[in-house]
PDB file of C-alpha atoms and ligand atoms in Angstrom:
ATOM      1  CA  MET D   1       0.000   0.000   0.000  1.00  0.00           C
ATOM      2  CA  SER D   2       1.324   3.440  -0.876  1.00  0.00           C
ATOM      3  CA  THR D   3       2.732   5.082   2.238  1.00  0.00           C
ATOM      4  CA  LEU D   4       4.903   8.039   3.129  1.00  0.00           C
ATOM      5  CA  TYR D   5       7.317   6.924   5.851  1.00  0.00           C
ATOM      6  CA  LEU D   6       9.100   9.529   7.991  1.00  0.00           C
ATOM      7  CA  VAL D   7      12.278   7.721   8.907  1.00  0.00           C
ATOM      8  CA  ALA D   8      14.319   9.023  11.836  1.00  0.00           C
ATOM      9  CA  THR D   9      18.065   8.502  11.404  1.00  0.00           C
ATOM     10  CA  PRO D  10      21.023   8.726  13.844  1.00  0.00           C
ATOM     11  CA  ILE D  11      22.141  12.120  15.189  1.00  0.00           C
ATOM     12  CA  GLY D  12      25.745  11.000  15.571  1.00  0.00           C
ATOM     13  CA  ASN D  13      25.892   7.326  16.457  1.00  0.00           C
ATOM     14  CA  LEU D  14      25.034   4.842  13.715  1.00  0.00           C
ATOM     15  CA  GLU D  15      24.023   2.252  16.324  1.00  0.00           C
ATOM     16  CA  ASP D  16      20.930   4.370  16.914  1.00  0.00           C
ATOM     17  CA  ILE D  17      19.281   3.357  13.637  1.00  0.00           C
ATOM     18  CA  THR D  18      16.253   1.199  14.431  1.00  0.00           C
ATOM     19  CA  LEU D  19      15.536  -2.251  13.026  1.00  0.00           C
ATOM     20  CA  ARG D  20      12.281  -0.912  11.648  1.00  0.00           C
ATOM     21  CA  ALA D  21      14.014   2.021   9.940  1.00  0.00           C
ATOM     22  CA  LEU D  22      16.343  -0.460   8.211  1.00  0.00           C
ATOM     23  CA  ARG D  23      13.441  -2.640   7.095  1.00  0.00           C
ATOM     24  CA  VAL D  24      11.464   0.324   5.749  1.00  0.00           C
ATOM     25  CA  LEU D  25      14.524   1.668   3.914  1.00  0.00           C
ATOM     26  CA  LYS D  26      15.062  -1.793   2.373  1.00  0.00           C
ATOM     27  CA  GLU D  27      11.423  -2.238   1.377  1.00  0.00           C
ATOM     28  CA  CYS D  28      10.541   1.245   0.060  1.00  0.00           C
ATOM     29  CA  ASP D  29      10.567   2.175  -3.651  1.00  0.00           C
ATOM     30  CA  VAL D  30      12.443   5.439  -3.244  1.00  0.00           C
ATOM     31  CA  VAL D  31      14.167   7.424  -0.495  1.00  0.00           C
ATOM     32  CA  ALA D  32      13.500  11.164  -0.482  1.00  0.00           C
ATOM     33  CA  ALA D  33      16.487  12.771   1.213  1.00  0.00           C
ATOM     34  CA  GLU D  34      17.416  16.249   2.395  1.00  0.00           C
ATOM     35  CA  ASP D  35      20.946  15.578   1.158  1.00  0.00           C
ATOM     36  CA  THR D  36      21.173  12.611  -1.214  1.00  0.00           C
ATOM     37  CA  ARG D  37      24.938  12.294  -0.711  1.00  0.00           C
ATOM     38  CA  ARG D  38      24.630  12.091   3.061  1.00  0.00           C
ATOM     39  CA  THR D  39      21.683   9.688   3.055  1.00  0.00           C
ATOM     40  CA  GLY D  40      23.447   7.711   0.321  1.00  0.00           C
ATOM     41  CA  GLN D  41      26.371   7.191   2.721  1.00  0.00           C
ATOM     42  CA  LEU D  42      24.019   6.029   5.469  1.00  0.00           C
ATOM     43  CA  LEU D  43      22.350   3.553   3.109  1.00  0.00           C
ATOM     44  CA  LYS D  44      25.720   2.318   1.901  1.00  0.00           C
ATOM     45  CA  HIS D  45      26.851   1.725   5.494  1.00  0.00           C
ATOM     46  CA  PHE D  46      23.832  -0.536   5.989  1.00  0.00           C
ATOM     47  CA  GLU D  47      24.271  -2.141   2.542  1.00  0.00           C
ATOM     48  CA  ILE D  48      20.994  -0.779   1.209  1.00  0.00           C
ATOM     49  CA  SER D  49      20.740   0.290  -2.396  1.00  0.00           C
ATOM     50  CA  LYS D  50      17.760   2.497  -3.335  1.00  0.00           C
ATOM     51  CA  PRO D  51      16.953   5.270  -5.777  1.00  0.00           C
ATOM     52  CA  LEU D  52      17.306   8.647  -4.050  1.00  0.00           C
ATOM     53  CA  LEU D  53      15.270  11.781  -4.642  1.00  0.00           C
ATOM     54  CA  SER D  54      16.354  15.143  -3.279  1.00  0.00           C
ATOM     55  CA  TYR D  55      13.879  16.865  -0.972  1.00  0.00           C
ATOM     56  CA  PHE D  56      15.191  19.963   0.764  1.00  0.00           C
ATOM     57  CA  GLN D  57      13.947  23.307   1.988  1.00  0.00           C
ATOM     58  CA  PHE D  58      14.110  25.083  -1.368  1.00  0.00           C
ATOM     59  CA  ASN D  59      12.519  22.411  -3.562  1.00  0.00           C
ATOM     60  CA  GLU D  60       9.923  21.226  -1.047  1.00  0.00           C
ATOM     61  CA  ALA D  61       6.921  22.503  -3.025  1.00  0.00           C
ATOM     62  CA  LYS D  62       7.934  20.912  -6.326  1.00  0.00           C
ATOM     63  CA  ARG D  63       9.204  17.707  -4.731  1.00  0.00           C
ATOM     64  CA  SER D  64       6.065  17.337  -2.619  1.00  0.00           C
ATOM     65  CA  GLU D  65       4.094  17.114  -5.882  1.00  0.00           C
ATOM     66  CA  ASP D  66       6.518  14.498  -7.236  1.00  0.00           C
ATOM     67  CA  ILE D  67       6.182  12.486  -4.032  1.00  0.00           C
ATOM     68  CA  LEU D  68       2.391  12.698  -4.196  1.00  0.00           C
ATOM     69  CA  GLN D  69       2.460  11.402  -7.766  1.00  0.00           C
ATOM     70  CA  ARG D  70       4.560   8.476  -6.657  1.00  0.00           C
ATOM     71  CA  LEU D  71       2.155   7.736  -3.804  1.00  0.00           C
ATOM     72  CA  ALA D  72      -0.714   7.910  -6.327  1.00  0.00           C
ATOM     73  CA  ARG D  73       1.095   5.212  -8.360  1.00  0.00           C
ATOM     74  CA  GLY D  74       1.124   2.994  -5.264  1.00  0.00           C
ATOM     75  CA  GLU D  75       4.763   3.557  -4.278  1.00  0.00           C
ATOM     76  CA  LYS D  76       6.239   3.510  -0.797  1.00  0.00           C
ATOM     77  CA  VAL D  77       8.322   6.625  -0.173  1.00  0.00           C
ATOM     78  CA  ALA D  78      10.726   6.939   2.782  1.00  0.00           C
ATOM     79  CA  LEU D  79      11.687  10.478   3.786  1.00  0.00           C
ATOM     80  CA  CYS D  80      14.996  11.004   5.631  1.00  0.00           C
ATOM     81  CA  THR D  81      16.768  14.165   6.666  1.00  0.00           C
ATOM     82  CA  ASP D  82      20.490  14.535   7.376  1.00  0.00           C
ATOM     83  CA  ALA D  83      20.049  13.497  10.997  1.00  0.00           C
ATOM     84  CA  GLY D  84      17.237  12.905  13.451  1.00  0.00           C
ATOM     85  CA  THR D  85      13.532  13.124  12.855  1.00  0.00           C
ATOM     86  CA  PRO D  86      12.159  14.631   9.630  1.00  0.00           C
ATOM     87  CA  GLY D  87      10.055  17.753  10.161  1.00  0.00           C
ATOM     88  CA  ILE D  88      11.815  18.794  13.388  1.00  0.00           C
ATOM     89  CA  SER D  89      13.789  21.910  12.341  1.00  0.00           C
ATOM     90  CA  ASP D  90      14.162  20.005   9.081  1.00  0.00           C
ATOM     91  CA  PRO D  91      12.166  19.563   5.866  1.00  0.00           C
ATOM     92  CA  GLY D  92       9.111  17.315   6.038  1.00  0.00           C
ATOM     93  CA  GLU D  93       6.079  19.258   7.218  1.00  0.00           C
ATOM     94  CA  ARG D  94       5.062  20.358   3.735  1.00  0.00           C
ATOM     95  CA  VAL D  95       4.937  16.923   2.131  1.00  0.00           C
ATOM     96  CA  VAL D  96       3.246  15.462   5.209  1.00  0.00           C
ATOM     97  CA  LYS D  97       0.478  18.098   5.026  1.00  0.00           C
ATOM     98  CA  ALA D  98       0.051  17.475   1.302  1.00  0.00           C
ATOM     99  CA  ALA D  99      -0.018  13.685   1.741  1.00  0.00           C
ATOM    100  CA  VAL D 100      -2.541  13.905   4.604  1.00  0.00           C
ATOM    101  CA  ALA D 101      -4.738  16.295   2.594  1.00  0.00           C
ATOM    102  CA  ALA D 102      -4.667  13.905  -0.376  1.00  0.00           C
ATOM    103  CA  GLY D 103      -5.688  10.989   1.856  1.00  0.00           C
ATOM    104  CA  PHE D 104      -2.423   9.011   1.715  1.00  0.00           C
ATOM    105  CA  LYS D 105      -1.111   6.992   4.630  1.00  0.00           C
ATOM    106  CA  VAL D 106       1.710   8.702   6.555  1.00  0.00           C
ATOM    107  CA  GLU D 107       3.675   6.559   9.016  1.00  0.00           C
ATOM    108  CA  PRO D 108       6.318   7.771  11.444  1.00  0.00           C
ATOM    109  CA  ILE D 109       9.310   5.508  11.995  1.00  0.00           C
ATOM    110  CA  PRO D 110      10.413   6.955  15.345  1.00  0.00           C
ATOM    111  CA  GLY D 111      14.023   7.201  16.416  1.00  0.00           C
ATOM    112  CA  PRO D 112      16.668   9.786  17.302  1.00  0.00           C
ATOM    113  CA  CYS D 113      15.661  13.363  17.900  1.00  0.00           C
ATOM    114  CA  ALA D 114      18.111  15.800  19.485  1.00  0.00           C
ATOM    115  CA  LEU D 115      15.475  17.700  21.456  1.00  0.00           C
ATOM    116  CA  VAL D 116      14.128  14.567  23.166  1.00  0.00           C
ATOM    117  CA  ALA D 117      17.603  13.155  23.865  1.00  0.00           C
ATOM    118  CA  GLY D 118      18.758  16.525  25.245  1.00  0.00           C
ATOM    119  CA  LEU D 119      15.661  17.068  27.379  1.00  0.00           C
ATOM    120  CA  THR D 120      15.524  13.619  28.929  1.00  0.00           C
ATOM    121  CA  ALA D 121      19.166  13.715  30.108  1.00  0.00           C
ATOM    122  CA  SER D 122      19.169  17.410  31.054  1.00  0.00           C
ATOM    123  CA  GLY D 123      17.859  16.986  34.588  1.00  0.00           C
ATOM    124  CA  LEU D 124      15.277  19.715  33.862  1.00  0.00           C
ATOM    125  CA  PRO D 125      11.509  19.109  34.056  1.00  0.00           C
ATOM    126  CA  CYS D 126      10.270  16.895  31.224  1.00  0.00           C
ATOM    127  CA  ASP D 127       6.567  17.043  32.078  1.00  0.00           C
ATOM    128  CA  GLU D 128       6.003  20.311  30.268  1.00  0.00           C
ATOM    129  CA  PHE D 129       8.303  21.788  27.643  1.00  0.00           C
ATOM    130  CA  HIS D 130       8.301  24.180  24.717  1.00  0.00           C
ATOM    131  CA  PHE D 131      10.456  23.472  21.673  1.00  0.00           C
ATOM    132  CA  VAL D 132      11.561  26.657  19.927  1.00  0.00           C
ATOM    133  CA  GLY D 133      14.136  25.275  17.494  1.00  0.00           C
ATOM    134  CA  PHE D 134      16.533  27.853  16.039  1.00  0.00           C
ATOM    135  CA  LEU D 135      16.197  31.479  17.136  1.00  0.00           C
ATOM    136  CA  PRO D 136      16.163  34.070  14.344  1.00  0.00           C
ATOM    137  CA  HIS D 137      19.608  35.440  13.387  1.00  0.00           C
ATOM    138  CA  LYS D 138      18.898  39.144  13.929  1.00  0.00           C
ATOM    139  CA  SER D 139      19.666  40.363  17.457  1.00  0.00           C
ATOM    140  CA  GLY D 140      16.458  42.381  17.893  1.00  0.00           C
ATOM    141  CA  GLN D 141      14.246  39.501  16.795  1.00  0.00           C
ATOM    142  CA  ARG D 142      16.116  37.036  19.019  1.00  0.00           C
ATOM    143  CA  ARG D 143      15.757  39.214  22.097  1.00  0.00           C
ATOM    144  CA  ASN D 144      12.054  39.895  21.397  1.00  0.00           C
ATOM    145  CA  LEU D 145      11.324  36.210  21.097  1.00  0.00           C
ATOM    146  CA  LEU D 146      13.324  35.361  24.235  1.00  0.00           C
ATOM    147  CA  GLU D 147      11.373  38.045  26.139  1.00  0.00           C
ATOM    148  CA  LYS D 148       8.047  36.620  24.910  1.00  0.00           C
ATOM    149  CA  LEU D 149       9.035  33.095  25.940  1.00  0.00           C
ATOM    150  CA  LYS D 150       9.528  34.182  29.574  1.00  0.00           C
ATOM    151  CA  ILE D 151       5.900  33.402  30.414  1.00  0.00           C
ATOM    152  CA  ILE D 152       6.046  29.831  29.114  1.00  0.00           C
ATOM    153  CA  PRO D 153       5.653  27.541  32.132  1.00  0.00           C
ATOM    154  CA  GLY D 154       7.763  24.576  30.888  1.00  0.00           C
ATOM    155  CA  THR D 155      11.401  23.895  30.004  1.00  0.00           C
ATOM    156  CA  LEU D 156      12.466  25.827  26.894  1.00  0.00           C
ATOM    157  CA  ILE D 157      14.408  23.925  24.236  1.00  0.00           C
ATOM    158  CA  PHE D 158      16.471  25.560  21.502  1.00  0.00           C
ATOM    159  CA  TYR D 159      18.731  24.352  18.716  1.00  0.00           C
ATOM    160  CA  GLU D 160      21.805  26.542  18.310  1.00  0.00           C
ATOM    161  CA  SER D 161      24.787  26.692  16.019  1.00  0.00           C
ATOM    162  CA  PRO D 162      28.233  26.560  17.695  1.00  0.00           C
ATOM    163  CA  TYR D 163      28.910  29.996  16.162  1.00  0.00           C
ATOM    164  CA  ARG D 164      26.091  31.580  18.157  1.00  0.00           C
ATOM    165  CA  VAL D 165      26.341  29.754  21.509  1.00  0.00           C
ATOM    166  CA  ILE D 166      28.247  32.634  23.151  1.00  0.00           C
ATOM    167  CA  LYS D 167      25.793  35.176  21.736  1.00  0.00           C
ATOM    168  CA  MET D 168      22.912  33.117  23.095  1.00  0.00           C
ATOM    169  CA  LEU D 169      24.493  32.795  26.539  1.00  0.00           C
ATOM    170  CA  GLU D 170      24.986  36.587  26.616  1.00  0.00           C
ATOM    171  CA  GLU D 171      21.300  36.999  25.820  1.00  0.00           C
ATOM    172  CA  LEU D 172      20.362  34.508  28.528  1.00  0.00           C
ATOM    173  CA  VAL D 173      22.533  36.375  31.072  1.00  0.00           C
ATOM    174  CA  ASP D 174      20.439  39.498  30.350  1.00  0.00           C
ATOM    175  CA  ILE D 175      17.001  37.967  29.944  1.00  0.00           C
ATOM    176  CA  TYR D 176      17.057  34.761  32.049  1.00  0.00           C
ATOM    177  CA  PRO D 177      19.752  35.463  34.694  1.00  0.00           C
ATOM    178  CA  ASP D 178      18.188  33.260  37.399  1.00  0.00           C
ATOM    179  CA  ARG D 179      17.300  30.190  35.367  1.00  0.00           C
ATOM    180  CA  GLN D 180      19.256  26.937  35.131  1.00  0.00           C
ATOM    181  CA  VAL D 181      20.652  26.282  31.659  1.00  0.00           C
ATOM    182  CA  VAL D 182      21.899  23.022  30.163  1.00  0.00           C
ATOM    183  CA  LEU D 183      24.081  22.852  27.062  1.00  0.00           C
ATOM    184  CA  ALA D 184      23.667  19.372  25.580  1.00  0.00           C
ATOM    185  CA  ARG D 185      26.637  19.025  23.254  1.00  0.00           C
ATOM    186  CA  GLU D 186      27.436  16.319  20.692  1.00  0.00           C
ATOM    187  CA  ILE D 187      24.684  14.011  21.952  1.00  0.00           C
ATOM    188  CA  THR D 188      25.356  10.321  21.157  1.00  0.00           C
ATOM    189  CA  LYS D 189      28.856  11.173  19.862  1.00  0.00           C
ATOM    190  CA  LYS D 190      32.331  10.555  21.298  1.00  0.00           C
ATOM    191  CA  PHE D 191      32.563  13.960  22.988  1.00  0.00           C
ATOM    192  CA  GLU D 192      29.000  14.113  24.320  1.00  0.00           C
ATOM    193  CA  GLU D 193      28.637  16.354  27.347  1.00  0.00           C
ATOM    194  CA  PHE D 194      25.952  18.049  29.397  1.00  0.00           C
ATOM    195  CA  ILE D 195      27.146  21.367  30.814  1.00  0.00           C
ATOM    196  CA  ARG D 196      24.889  22.739  33.535  1.00  0.00           C
ATOM    197  CA  GLY D 197      24.706  26.040  35.391  1.00  0.00           C
ATOM    198  CA  THR D 198      23.361  29.574  35.396  1.00  0.00           C
ATOM    199  CA  PRO D 199      23.768  31.580  32.179  1.00  0.00           C
ATOM    200  CA  ARG D 200      26.646  33.482  33.860  1.00  0.00           C
ATOM    201  CA  ASP D 201      28.472  30.250  34.902  1.00  0.00           C
ATOM    202  CA  LEU D 202      28.135  28.831  31.423  1.00  0.00           C
ATOM    203  CA  LEU D 203      29.194  32.020  29.672  1.00  0.00           C
ATOM    204  CA  ASP D 204      32.346  32.198  31.842  1.00  0.00           C
ATOM    205  CA  GLN D 205      33.130  28.526  31.098  1.00  0.00           C
ATOM    206  CA  MET D 206      32.443  28.648  27.395  1.00  0.00           C
ATOM    207  CA  GLN D 207      34.411  31.850  26.828  1.00  0.00           C
ATOM    208  CA  LYS D 208      37.508  29.940  27.972  1.00  0.00           C
ATOM    209  CA  ARG D 209      37.221  27.153  25.396  1.00  0.00           C
ATOM    210  CA  SER D 210      36.857  26.721  21.685  1.00  0.00           C
ATOM    211  CA  ILE D 211      33.270  25.945  20.833  1.00  0.00           C
ATOM    212  CA  LYS D 212      32.723  23.049  18.485  1.00  0.00           C
ATOM    213  CA  GLY D 213      29.992  20.568  17.738  1.00  0.00           C
ATOM    214  CA  GLU D 214      26.237  20.565  17.838  1.00  0.00           C
ATOM    215  CA  PHE D 215      24.217  22.003  20.711  1.00  0.00           C
ATOM    216  CA  VAL D 216      20.783  21.782  22.224  1.00  0.00           C
ATOM    217  CA  VAL D 217      20.250  24.604  24.726  1.00  0.00           C
ATOM    218  CA  LEU D 218      17.718  24.032  27.484  1.00  0.00           C
ATOM    219  CA  VAL D 219      16.402  26.637  29.935  1.00  0.00           C
ATOM    220  CA  SER D 220      14.604  25.680  33.155  1.00  0.00           C
ATOM    221  CA  PRO D 221      10.983  26.798  33.641  1.00  0.00           C
ATOM    222  CA  MET D 222      10.253  30.074  35.406  1.00  0.00           C
ATOM    223  CA  PRO D 223      10.354  29.675  39.194  1.00  0.00           C
ATOM    224  CA  MET D 224       6.895  29.221  40.747  1.00  0.00           C
TER     225      MET D 224
HETATM  226  N1  LIG U 301      15.787  16.829  12.782  1.00  0.00           N
HETATM  227  C1  LIG U 301      16.818  16.927  13.781  1.00  0.00           C
HETATM  228  C2  LIG U 301      16.311  16.299  15.085  1.00  0.00           C
HETATM  229  O1  LIG U 301      15.422  15.469  15.041  1.00  0.00           O
HETATM  230  O2  LIG U 301      16.824  16.622  16.153  1.00  0.00           O
HETATM  231  C3  LIG U 301      17.319  18.336  13.957  1.00  0.00           C
HETATM  232  C4  LIG U 301      17.882  18.965  12.724  1.00  0.00           C
HETATM  233  S1  LIG U 301      18.450  20.610  12.935  1.00  0.00           S
HETATM  234  C5  LIG U 301      18.779  21.071  11.257  1.00  0.00           C
HETATM  235  C6  LIG U 301      20.101  20.397  13.531  1.00  0.00           C
HETATM  236  C7  LIG U 301      20.270  20.918  14.961  1.00  0.00           C
HETATM  237  O3  LIG U 301      19.834  19.922  15.883  1.00  0.00           O
HETATM  238  C8  LIG U 301      21.719  21.199  15.322  1.00  0.00           C
HETATM  239  O4  LIG U 301      22.108  22.500  14.926  1.00  0.00           O
HETATM  240  C9  LIG U 301      21.692  21.070  16.833  1.00  0.00           C
HETATM  241  O5  LIG U 301      21.141  22.228  17.444  1.00  0.00           O
HETATM  242  C10 LIG U 301      20.692  19.905  17.002  1.00  0.00           C
HETATM  243  N2  LIG U 301      21.419  18.624  16.999  1.00  0.00           N
HETATM  244  C11 LIG U 301      21.412  17.679  16.037  1.00  0.00           C
HETATM  245  N3  LIG U 301      22.211  16.645  16.384  1.00  0.00           N
HETATM  246  C12 LIG U 301      22.730  16.949  17.605  1.00  0.00           C
HETATM  247  C13 LIG U 301      23.634  16.284  18.485  1.00  0.00           C
HETATM  248  N4  LIG U 301      24.151  15.107  18.182  1.00  0.00           N
HETATM  249  N5  LIG U 301      23.928  16.897  19.657  1.00  0.00           N
HETATM  250  C14 LIG U 301      23.409  18.096  19.979  1.00  0.00           C
HETATM  251  N6  LIG U 301      22.558  18.776  19.171  1.00  0.00           N
HETATM  252  C15 LIG U 301      22.217  18.205  18.005  1.00  0.00           C
END
């Protein structure tokens, strides 16, 4: 039966691929990938050979139509992004909406997701949380959004580039001085670490080292 599968892939450790993800990737007709080269390497590692179709932010509209046509022909399409779960700060939402609207089956193949991995090991409350993803690049917009998020009752979760971690910590020192912050770095990789403290503690620490790798930034809920 034609199905769009959203296949989560490892965020740094290939052992995190699931058995079901491997089966779906083996059984599908085509793999739609954010980066065909990168997904091609993943498939090669697991000795899977499949036609690849590029599906990324700037061809999402056109490619969504192509994927819908394939589904209409009865094909099984697996969508993968570079790492983690499709649709989470990654392409996916558009084709999912289109497939749902057209009445096709959409199946998640759950697996790695940096926000869930970061949150669950952070030591911060997991019962209520708000995922923001990437902040805008412009300083004014970043600060406005951070101000607005102050009233959110749960843990705040951000994705951040290593080039902007210091900038973000400076913003947190100003806007969230009394909260606990966790930097979840290189999750599932060799140099994984969870760095915990106030924004000031973390800024002092991070200014002394070179900042590399991928980060999830978590901010504790407002004190009751
Ligand atoms: N779809 C992915 C997911 O499910 O988590 C997220 C893709 S988004 C383009 C990439 C961002 O996720 C990185 O900039 C970083 O903030 C976060 N990220 C991805 N892998 C990570 C890792 N291994 N450790 C820490 N953060 C990670």
